[in-house]
Amino acid sequence: MNSEATATVIQRERPPQPGPLSNALAFGWRAVLKIKHVPEQMFDLVMTPIMFTLLFTYVFGGALAGSADHYMQYFLPGILVQTVIFNSVYSGMGLCTDLGKGLFDRFRSMPIWPLSPFAGLMVGDMLRHLIASLIILGVGLLLGYRPAAGFSGVLLGLLLLLAIGFGVGWVFLVLGLIMKTPNTVMTMAFTGTMPLVFASNIMVDPKTMPGWLRLFVEVNPVSSMASAMRDLMNGQATWAGIGLALLTPLILTLVLAPVTLWLYRRR
Amino acid sequence: MMEPLSPAIAARGLVKVFDEIRAVDGIDLDVPRGAIFGLLGPNGAGKTTLLRMLATLLRPDGGSARVMGHDLESASQAVRRSIAMTGQFASLDEDLTGRENLIFLAKLLGFRGRSARHRADELLKAFELSEAADRQVKDYSGGMRRKLDIAASLLVVPDILFLDEPTTGLDPAARKSVWRLIRALANQGTTILLTTQYLEEADQLAERIAVIDHGRKIAEGTSRELKAAIGSSFLHVTLSDPARVEEAAQLLEQLLASEVQRSPEGMALSVRVNPPQRANLALTKLAEAGIAMDGFSMAAPSLDEVFFALTGHATNAGSAPGENA
Ligand SMILES: Nc1ncnc2c1ncn2[C@@H]1O[C@H](COP(=O)(O)OP(=O)(O)OP(=O)(O)O)[C@@H](O)[C@H]1O
Ligand SMILES: [Mg+2]
């Protein structure tokens, strides 16, 4: 480094203190860059749901709903909910990796809005949810899925999906902050979410289930999310149904956002 | 009425306990503004822990500190506005390119659009990283990461810069550059608190040095004061015959009643002589015993020897590789 270079480095120029929004946008920009640099991640995120869609529709569809076409109408909105939930698990794992690397030490020693790293993670999540959902929806449309509520129904469905992703996301951010390794985050997350996702009405209408299981499926919040998605895209949505689907994400956000902040700031 | 300027760092009785380990066990530290202050100590001494507390990354379990006049505990956000830290391990986003890392952090600090990119490019150029600017950091070498990490701490030149082993992993030319940069920063008012494994680095750079061991400060002063405090000179002897090194070491230990340090290759011995005149006797006795020498010299203690005398163990790294080879 010559003296001219040194002189440019050491000039004391300080831009005005940025606000929380500006901080959050910077983190959002980082999230977009990460999607750009690691596109294979998107591949991981959409392959499983696409396989699920193909297998369930063509292997079980006939038995479950009379015909594959029929089943597709039932299944596709639900698989979007499953995608968003499993997507969020990866985000918790990513947070855990970042924390282990010392990157967050830099954030924590900077004069920024303390919640902005999480706002950024959420922005990234929303983008990934949206891209993954559009891809899956596209595959569904190719295979014969027809949303009765048309474009506006799909749009409202996507909005509901983002709200669900936002609320559920906090659970895995908290796990990412508590657990020591990304692998434990994954194990814990899937152990917890598998029963909720599979013992829901995403794949099968609970009518044929034994009574005790049916009871569980009916109170399972994942079922209300899947039902609301189905109804929105079919044009049969009720305010009560949408409210019920939003209740869990709302509660999760109210409870876990402060917990996230507390865990992040504890030192 | 004007208050006198507060010191850059004023810490009293800082304590940090991990499980059973008292990683930092009651340290007082006073660092005046614009100083280059070195923390020296063996592995596990508590240097990183001390720095992390002062950078608001760890909450002290005891004691208190003011950083640029702001209380560490009650005004941590104000502290963060005055500091920047380059930690012992790289704090960069591996997936992003070098330039994107700097632009992102510049945006966080309030640079907008074009000025963020301009500041990032300036630093990339100064740290000779322009060519690698568009490669992802995961493809950087250790030294390149180190440079980018230091650059990231200078996007906005802070009042206090914490550097945890800033030159570990840098080649000699890059190390010299960083030294020059540190001096230039201090010249125009930035206070620098650095840790190092390289005694030569502390000797060359730091105006004051605190020696830390087992979480406590065991000595503090200028490099010259620390050397003088040992109060004695050192005799260095280079032997011709490797077979007789042990014999010579025992002889010197007996005569001078002081522990002998062996060079890594084993052929050179150093020992404290107090008073210095006793060196004559020692050399005579070696000659009488028929132990041939390639050379000998008397010297004031090096910081290495001071460190050894104070902590009872040598630093793991010794002096900077490549600097005096
Ligand atoms: N997060 C932690 N949890 C438990 N123990 C820790 C933690 N961080 C540090 N320690 C312990 O505290 C002591 C001091 O560690 P520290 O990293 O501060 O030493 P250091 O002087 O920086 O060493 P080095 O020269 O190796 O970097 C060590 O015994 C270490 O094992
Ligand atoms: Mg350390």
XYZ file of C-alpha atoms and ligand atoms in Angstrom:
624
model
C 0.000 0.000 0.000
C 1.607 3.289 -1.022
C 1.140 6.570 0.794
C -1.535 7.744 -1.635
C -3.557 4.584 -0.990
C -3.057 5.018 2.741
C -4.342 8.566 2.501
C -7.578 7.462 0.822
C -8.097 4.730 3.395
C -7.715 6.924 6.446
C -9.896 9.850 5.406
C -12.419 10.411 8.143
C -15.692 10.806 6.369
C -18.845 9.677 8.049
C -22.165 9.471 6.187
C -25.292 10.426 8.136
C -26.626 7.735 10.498
C -28.978 5.501 8.499
C -32.463 4.611 9.753
C -33.923 1.162 10.436
C -35.524 0.955 6.987
C -32.231 1.673 5.240
C -30.563 -1.038 7.371
C -33.293 -3.532 6.562
C -33.015 -2.741 2.847
C -29.264 -3.348 2.941
C -29.898 -6.765 4.461
C -32.586 -7.393 1.878
C -30.082 -6.613 -0.858
C -27.714 -9.162 0.656
C -30.506 -11.749 0.569
C -31.082 -11.095 -3.133
C -27.350 -11.425 -3.819
C -27.306 -14.752 -2.012
C -30.089 -16.108 -4.218
C -28.139 -14.900 -7.246
C -24.864 -16.502 -6.118
C -26.312 -19.761 -4.829
C -29.050 -20.610 -7.347
C -28.637 -24.324 -6.614
C -30.359 -23.632 -3.321
C -33.576 -22.853 -5.204
C -33.237 -26.206 -6.928
C -33.116 -27.971 -3.521
C -36.140 -26.015 -2.418
C -38.415 -26.889 -5.345
C -37.339 -30.436 -6.210
C -38.908 -32.105 -3.173
C -42.324 -30.467 -3.578
C -42.344 -31.213 -7.312
C -41.528 -34.887 -6.633
C -44.290 -34.937 -4.014
C -46.733 -33.442 -6.482
C -45.910 -35.977 -9.184
C -45.869 -38.998 -6.869
C -49.001 -38.216 -4.924
C -50.977 -37.139 -7.966
C -50.128 -40.031 -10.227
C -49.441 -42.855 -7.742
C -52.088 -42.225 -5.098
C -54.288 -39.649 -6.796
C -56.646 -42.103 -8.399
C -57.145 -44.059 -5.193
C -57.452 -40.979 -3.007
C -59.718 -38.779 -5.084
C -61.085 -40.886 -7.901
C -58.758 -39.469 -10.550
C -55.348 -37.873 -10.778
C -56.857 -34.628 -12.103
C -59.239 -34.440 -9.233
C -56.529 -35.050 -6.709
C -54.305 -32.367 -8.204
C -57.029 -29.789 -7.527
C -57.068 -30.848 -3.891
C -53.344 -31.302 -3.376
C -51.605 -28.375 -5.059
C -52.618 -25.525 -2.719
C -51.590 -27.667 0.264
C -48.183 -28.573 -1.102
C -47.460 -24.828 -1.338
C -47.983 -24.553 2.414
C -45.650 -27.503 2.961
C -43.030 -25.892 0.695
C -43.080 -22.651 2.606
C -42.753 -24.411 5.949
C -39.840 -26.580 4.851
C -38.209 -23.570 3.130
C -38.155 -21.747 6.425
C -36.222 -24.603 8.003
C -33.367 -23.916 5.582
C -33.381 -20.289 6.573
C -32.922 -21.249 10.245
C -30.037 -23.479 9.226
C -28.507 -20.600 7.261
C -28.750 -18.336 10.289
C -27.036 -20.957 12.453
C -24.210 -21.237 9.904
C -23.772 -17.455 9.781
C -23.677 -17.223 13.573
C -20.945 -19.844 13.735
C -18.808 -17.921 11.263
C -18.295 -14.658 13.086
C -20.222 -12.717 10.449
C -22.807 -11.758 13.037
C -20.037 -10.479 15.319
C -19.471 -7.753 12.798
C -23.180 -6.925 12.648
C -23.433 -6.898 16.423
C -20.512 -4.501 16.784
C -22.008 -2.070 14.246
C -24.385 0.790 15.096
C -27.346 -0.706 13.242
C -30.982 -1.425 14.035
C -30.684 -4.706 15.986
C -33.605 -6.366 14.223
C -32.347 -5.537 10.731
C -30.409 -8.785 10.181
C -33.667 -10.652 10.772
C -35.663 -8.311 8.602
C -33.133 -9.120 5.897
C -33.464 -12.851 6.445
C -37.221 -12.476 6.181
C -36.925 -10.551 2.922
C -34.789 -13.365 1.548
C -37.293 -15.935 2.791
C -40.206 -14.134 1.174
C -38.360 -14.031 -2.138
C -37.501 -17.709 -1.950
C -41.081 -18.581 -0.975
C -42.376 -16.588 -3.899
C -39.974 -18.057 -6.460
C -40.514 -21.619 -5.228
C -44.310 -21.208 -5.175
C -44.372 -19.785 -8.683
C -42.289 -22.656 -10.012
C -44.496 -25.256 -8.320
C -47.618 -23.480 -9.455
C -46.235 -23.406 -12.985
C -45.575 -27.141 -12.914
C -49.092 -27.670 -11.542
C -50.662 -25.608 -14.312
C -48.759 -27.622 -16.905
C -50.031 -30.835 -15.368
C -53.632 -29.701 -15.404
C -54.191 -27.786 -12.168
C -56.908 -25.169 -12.703
C -57.565 -22.645 -9.916
C -61.295 -21.887 -10.075
C -60.789 -18.400 -8.607
C -58.450 -17.513 -11.462
C -55.638 -15.012 -11.305
C -56.962 -12.968 -8.384
C -57.505 -16.110 -6.332
C -53.956 -17.231 -6.948
C -52.659 -13.773 -6.068
C -54.542 -13.758 -2.768
C -53.329 -17.292 -2.134
C -49.729 -16.190 -2.599
C -50.228 -13.303 -0.178
C -51.631 -15.664 2.422
C -48.691 -17.957 1.794
C -46.204 -15.150 2.439
C -47.960 -14.288 5.686
C -47.752 -17.927 6.719
C -44.058 -18.042 5.784
C -43.391 -14.862 7.761
C -45.012 -16.197 10.925
C -43.623 -19.720 10.729
C -40.162 -18.334 9.879
C -39.664 -17.044 13.430
C -39.792 -20.584 14.820
C -36.762 -21.604 12.816
C -34.881 -18.354 13.387
C -35.244 -19.033 17.109
C -33.992 -22.594 16.583
C -31.103 -21.219 14.526
C -30.177 -18.915 17.405
C -30.424 -21.603 20.087
C -28.831 -24.625 18.407
C -25.079 -24.988 18.080
C -24.948 -26.588 14.607
C -27.092 -26.306 11.441
C -27.605 -30.062 11.527
C -29.273 -29.995 14.923
C -31.473 -27.184 13.633
C -32.535 -29.429 10.762
C -33.117 -32.489 12.934
C -35.107 -30.559 15.520
C -37.066 -28.674 12.874
C -38.052 -31.721 10.863
C -38.852 -33.785 13.947
C -41.252 -31.052 14.961
C -42.754 -30.203 11.591
C -43.086 -33.654 9.964
C -46.017 -34.774 12.136
C -47.706 -31.387 11.705
C -47.288 -31.435 7.934
C -48.181 -35.077 7.333
C -50.926 -35.417 9.910
C -52.717 -32.502 8.293
C -55.223 -32.288 5.460
C -52.518 -31.348 2.920
C -52.431 -34.797 1.332
C -55.606 -36.509 2.377
C -59.086 -35.429 3.321
C -59.401 -36.518 6.988
C -62.913 -37.996 6.415
C -61.507 -41.530 6.167
C -59.200 -41.265 9.169
C -59.795 -42.921 12.555
C -61.487 -40.600 15.045
C -58.516 -39.678 17.247
C -56.328 -38.851 14.253
C -59.129 -36.919 12.642
C -59.414 -34.812 15.758
C -55.683 -34.034 15.610
C -55.815 -33.204 11.910
C -58.733 -30.888 12.420
C -57.105 -28.833 15.185
C -53.703 -28.885 13.487
C -52.984 -25.279 12.395
C -51.328 -26.565 9.215
C -54.736 -27.937 8.181
C -56.391 -24.554 8.539
C -53.603 -22.999 6.466
C -54.012 -25.607 3.715
C -57.808 -25.288 3.772
C -57.666 -21.518 3.467
C -55.232 -21.797 0.549
C -57.489 -24.305 -1.182
C -60.570 -22.164 -0.639
C -58.877 -18.963 -1.797
C -57.696 -20.541 -5.013
C -61.057 -22.223 -5.544
C -63.050 -19.108 -4.853
C -64.765 -20.499 -1.746
C -62.841 -18.591 0.908
C -64.541 -17.311 4.038
C -63.229 -14.598 6.337
C -63.383 -17.076 9.194
C -61.243 -19.566 7.295
C -58.635 -16.955 6.389
C -58.635 -15.586 9.928
C -58.071 -19.060 11.322
C -55.177 -19.628 8.915
C -53.586 -16.316 9.931
C -54.047 -16.831 13.665
C -51.013 -19.075 14.168
C -48.593 -16.907 12.121
C -49.818 -13.854 14.011
C -49.302 -15.442 17.421
C -45.893 -16.803 16.402
C -44.772 -13.347 15.262
C -46.003 -11.590 18.388
C -44.347 -14.087 20.695
C -41.204 -15.039 18.823
C -40.023 -11.726 17.325
C -39.156 -10.388 20.800
C -37.640 -13.757 21.745
C -35.471 -13.610 18.621
C -34.259 -10.146 19.531
C -33.552 -11.196 23.093
C -31.611 -14.290 22.028
C -29.634 -12.248 19.519
C -28.665 -9.557 22.004
C -27.827 -11.871 24.891
C -24.096 -12.160 25.191
C -17.018 24.790 30.853
C -15.200 22.228 28.722
C -14.859 18.778 30.176
C -11.414 17.303 29.680
C -11.481 14.726 26.870
C -12.211 11.271 28.189
C -9.605 8.621 27.457
C -10.336 6.293 24.543
C -10.733 3.325 26.858
C -11.028 3.254 30.622
C -11.759 -0.198 32.018
C -11.972 -1.145 35.677
C -11.897 -4.686 36.980
C -13.337 -6.355 33.893
C -14.286 -9.995 34.460
C -15.641 -12.641 32.100
C -16.322 -16.169 33.275
C -17.072 -19.067 30.908
C -18.374 -22.058 32.818
C -15.489 -22.624 35.247
C -12.863 -20.589 33.390
C -12.158 -17.014 34.445
C -11.154 -15.994 30.918
C -10.715 -12.374 32.019
C -10.081 -12.025 35.715
C -10.163 -8.379 36.754
C -8.384 -6.240 34.181
C -7.911 -2.466 34.370
C -7.000 -0.748 31.154
C -6.364 2.901 30.315
C -5.752 3.734 26.702
C -5.243 7.399 25.792
C -6.732 8.785 22.585
C -4.682 8.270 19.448
C -2.451 5.625 21.014
C -1.438 2.291 19.572
C -1.834 -0.114 22.453
C -0.742 -3.742 22.302
C -2.087 -6.731 24.213
C 0.409 -9.528 24.476
C -0.098 -12.934 25.984
C 0.075 -16.675 25.389
C -2.784 -18.673 23.829
C -5.852 -18.688 26.002
C -4.662 -15.695 28.040
C -7.931 -13.854 27.517
C -6.952 -11.278 24.895
C -9.789 -12.025 22.502
C -12.306 -12.156 25.340
C -11.168 -8.739 26.586
C -11.457 -7.248 23.108
C -14.884 -8.778 22.571
C -16.151 -7.233 25.796
C -14.858 -3.804 24.809
C -16.488 -4.199 21.365
C -19.894 -4.893 23.007
C -19.925 -8.505 21.815
C -19.751 -10.004 25.301
C -21.331 -8.681 28.453
C -18.831 -8.417 31.325
C -19.612 -10.509 34.404
C -17.911 -7.895 36.542
C -16.319 -4.485 36.365
C -17.134 -1.689 33.982
C -15.635 0.246 31.121
C -16.083 3.484 29.240
C -15.229 3.569 25.564
C -14.784 7.095 24.146
C -16.612 8.229 27.263
C -19.646 5.973 26.688
C -20.541 3.319 29.215
C -20.194 -0.161 27.773
C -23.326 -1.416 29.449
C -25.786 1.480 29.339
C -24.696 3.150 26.089
C -23.637 0.208 23.968
C -25.114 1.667 20.772
C -23.055 4.850 21.255
C -19.995 2.674 21.835
C -20.717 0.872 18.560
C -20.765 4.205 16.751
C -17.182 4.859 17.906
C -15.593 1.507 17.183
C -14.826 -1.033 14.519
C -13.477 -4.493 15.106
C -11.573 -6.965 12.991
C -11.881 -10.177 14.913
C -9.489 -13.073 15.123
C -11.567 -14.994 12.579
C -12.885 -13.554 9.333
C -16.328 -12.000 9.579
C -17.323 -11.911 5.936
C -20.100 -13.372 3.839
C -18.472 -16.251 1.978
C -21.140 -16.365 -0.737
C -20.771 -12.712 -1.720
C -17.894 -11.246 -3.718
C -15.312 -9.046 -2.039
C -16.854 -5.922 -3.532
C -20.387 -6.918 -2.565
C -19.268 -7.531 1.015
C -17.854 -4.014 1.267
C -20.793 -2.341 -0.506
C -23.230 -4.155 1.765
C -21.415 -3.057 4.938
C -21.015 0.463 3.525
C -24.796 0.634 3.011
C -25.322 -0.520 6.586
C -23.134 2.361 7.714
C -25.179 4.887 5.762
C -23.368 5.264 2.433
C -25.912 5.452 -0.351
C -25.862 4.045 -3.872
C -22.868 5.329 -5.756
C -20.917 6.513 -2.723
C -21.090 3.009 -1.182
C -19.578 1.536 -4.306
C -17.005 4.292 -4.525
C -15.805 3.754 -0.958
C -15.696 -0.025 -1.517
C -13.604 0.379 -4.670
C -11.226 2.776 -2.939
C -10.541 0.255 -0.210
C -10.259 -2.677 -2.606
C -7.653 -0.756 -4.567
C -5.704 0.310 -1.488
C -5.614 -3.272 -0.175
C -4.604 -4.600 -3.606
C -7.773 -6.617 -3.931
C -9.171 -4.975 -7.087
C -8.418 -8.011 -9.220
C -10.233 -10.348 -6.860
C -13.072 -7.909 -6.214
C -15.635 -9.860 -8.229
C -14.759 -13.303 -6.909
C -16.742 -14.894 -4.109
C -14.964 -14.674 -0.761
C -15.094 -18.444 -0.373
C -12.447 -18.568 -3.125
C -10.123 -16.091 -1.348
C -6.850 -17.092 0.282
C -6.396 -16.614 4.023
C -4.373 -13.448 3.569
C -6.908 -11.958 1.142
C -9.709 -12.541 3.629
C -7.628 -10.887 6.335
C -7.108 -7.807 4.172
C -10.765 -7.595 3.205
C -11.726 -7.966 6.853
C -9.464 -5.079 7.849
C -10.777 -3.009 4.919
C -14.323 -3.653 6.153
C -13.433 -2.063 9.490
C -12.238 1.092 7.745
C -15.270 1.852 5.551
C -15.894 4.531 8.099
C -12.671 5.280 9.940
C -13.596 4.653 13.590
C -12.464 6.491 16.711
C -11.211 3.203 18.087
C -10.108 0.253 16.009
C -9.873 -3.170 17.635
C -7.578 -5.544 15.795
C -7.350 -9.122 17.011
C -4.141 -10.546 15.540
C -4.370 -8.288 12.479
C -1.348 -9.655 10.641
C -1.652 -13.375 11.330
C -1.504 -15.099 7.944
C -0.199 -12.085 6.018
C 2.969 -12.221 3.942
C 5.839 -9.934 5.021
C 5.015 -7.244 2.453
C 1.341 -7.178 3.423
C 2.301 -7.134 7.108
C 4.502 -4.084 6.577
C 1.632 -2.395 4.723
C -0.712 -3.004 7.610
C 1.851 -1.643 10.056
C 2.192 1.527 7.983
C -1.562 1.829 7.807
C -1.929 1.408 11.565
C 0.639 4.142 12.185
C -1.085 6.454 9.701
C -4.453 5.840 11.363
C -3.020 6.605 14.783
C -1.348 9.737 13.448
C -4.638 11.237 12.488
C -6.353 10.363 15.723
C -7.698 6.809 15.627
C -6.943 4.841 18.776
C -5.781 1.306 18.113
C -5.997 -1.638 20.471
C -4.404 -4.711 18.977
C -3.452 -8.176 20.078
C -0.589 -10.027 18.546
C 1.392 -13.208 18.796
C 4.361 -11.482 17.234
C 6.534 -9.762 19.783
C 8.316 -7.861 17.080
C 4.972 -6.436 16.009
C 4.226 -5.185 19.497
C 7.763 -3.858 19.808
C 7.595 -1.973 16.500
C 4.060 -0.683 16.650
C 2.716 -0.322 20.125
C 3.509 2.693 22.240
C 2.311 0.788 25.279
C 2.002 -2.919 25.856
C 0.008 -4.847 28.430
C 1.083 -8.414 29.056
C -1.873 -10.668 29.840
C -1.701 -14.140 31.345
C -4.480 -16.288 32.786
C -6.947 -13.430 32.442
C -4.847 -10.987 34.433
C -2.611 -8.109 33.466
C 0.831 -9.029 34.730
C 2.781 -6.070 33.366
C 2.267 -2.843 31.461
C 4.498 -0.201 29.994
C 6.396 0.864 26.952
C 8.484 -1.812 25.331
C 11.572 -0.111 26.785
C 10.094 0.015 30.287
C 9.175 -3.650 30.154
C 12.676 -4.529 29.106
C 14.212 -2.355 31.801
C 11.961 -3.904 34.435
C 13.671 -7.225 33.896
C 16.742 -5.346 35.096
C 19.353 -7.500 33.527
C 21.117 -8.274 30.287
C 21.082 -11.427 28.256
C 23.994 -13.518 27.135
C 23.539 -15.286 23.791
C 25.889 -18.131 22.944
C 25.998 -20.086 19.680
C 27.667 -23.468 20.045
C 29.645 -25.369 17.429
C 28.955 -28.919 18.560
C 25.321 -29.986 18.912
C 26.370 -32.914 21.119
C 27.492 -30.577 23.890
C 24.474 -28.270 24.029
C 22.990 -29.942 27.119
C 26.270 -29.836 28.965
C 26.723 -26.139 28.166
C 23.151 -25.336 29.216
C 23.645 -27.045 32.587
C 26.905 -25.254 33.161
C 25.339 -21.854 32.432
C 22.344 -22.565 34.622
C 24.585 -23.488 37.547
C 26.850 -20.496 37.129
C 24.221 -17.832 36.561
C 21.347 -19.296 38.579
C 18.897 -18.518 35.821
C 16.911 -20.628 33.388
C 18.430 -21.130 29.943
C 16.295 -20.648 26.832
C 17.188 -22.795 23.828
C 16.638 -21.682 20.259
C 14.311 -23.923 18.225
C 17.306 -25.419 16.373
C 18.990 -25.981 19.707
C 22.390 -24.535 18.874
C 21.890 -21.115 20.467
C 21.391 -20.526 24.184
C 20.176 -17.374 25.920
C 20.412 -16.723 29.602
C 19.878 -13.798 31.940
C 23.040 -12.417 33.541
C 22.744 -10.273 36.600
C 25.026 -8.407 37.050
C 26.245 -8.336 33.428
C 29.894 -8.696 34.499
C 29.245 -12.321 35.368
C 29.109 -13.077 31.633
C 32.928 -12.999 31.596
C 33.108 -15.786 34.113
C 30.517 -17.849 32.241
C 32.384 -17.601 28.949
C 35.669 -18.504 30.629
C 34.113 -21.580 32.228
C 32.688 -22.718 28.889
C 36.109 -22.346 27.258
C 37.758 -24.201 30.140
C 35.331 -27.069 29.695
C 36.409 -27.227 26.043
C 32.993 -26.309 24.633
C 33.624 -24.545 21.325
C 31.502 -21.526 20.380
C 30.703 -20.056 16.986
C 29.919 -16.769 18.615
C 28.500 -14.949 21.597
C 26.908 -11.595 22.299
C 25.481 -9.524 25.117
C 22.228 -7.696 24.633
C 19.450 -5.939 26.412
C 16.547 -8.389 26.716
C 14.353 -8.722 23.653
C 10.621 -8.507 24.161
C 10.633 -12.284 23.690
C 12.817 -12.642 26.733
C 10.747 -10.183 28.708
C 7.684 -12.201 27.856
C 9.410 -15.396 28.886
C 10.596 -13.902 32.146
C 7.113 -12.603 32.977
C 4.922 -15.516 31.989
C 7.326 -18.392 32.430
C 6.598 -19.702 28.966
C 7.710 -18.754 25.483
C 5.189 -17.455 22.950
C 4.121 -20.154 20.582
C 4.943 -18.193 17.490
C 8.124 -16.411 18.521
C 8.967 -13.448 16.385
C 7.311 -12.808 13.071
C 8.317 -15.317 10.438
C 9.912 -13.740 7.433
C 10.606 -10.463 9.229
C 14.062 -11.251 10.515
C 14.879 -14.394 8.589
N -17.265 -18.767 24.119
C -16.473 -19.393 25.009
N -16.955 -20.388 25.773
C -16.170 -21.014 26.679
N -14.893 -20.708 26.904
C -14.333 -19.721 26.175
C -15.091 -19.018 25.184
N -14.294 -18.083 24.625
C -13.089 -18.214 25.222
N -13.111 -19.183 26.158
C -11.989 -19.572 27.037
O -11.487 -18.403 27.642
C -10.079 -18.429 27.693
C -9.518 -17.203 27.013
O -9.767 -17.300 25.603
P -9.360 -16.152 24.585
O -9.886 -16.538 23.273
O -9.779 -14.837 25.137
O -7.768 -16.249 24.591
P -6.707 -15.500 23.673
O -5.789 -14.784 24.597
O -7.381 -14.683 22.644
O -5.942 -16.722 23.003
P -5.307 -16.869 21.517
O -3.959 -16.243 21.573
O -5.209 -18.339 21.362
O -6.231 -16.241 20.557
C -9.654 -19.759 27.086
O -9.432 -20.667 28.131
C -10.838 -20.172 26.271
O -10.945 -21.576 26.236
Mg -7.479 -14.731 20.625
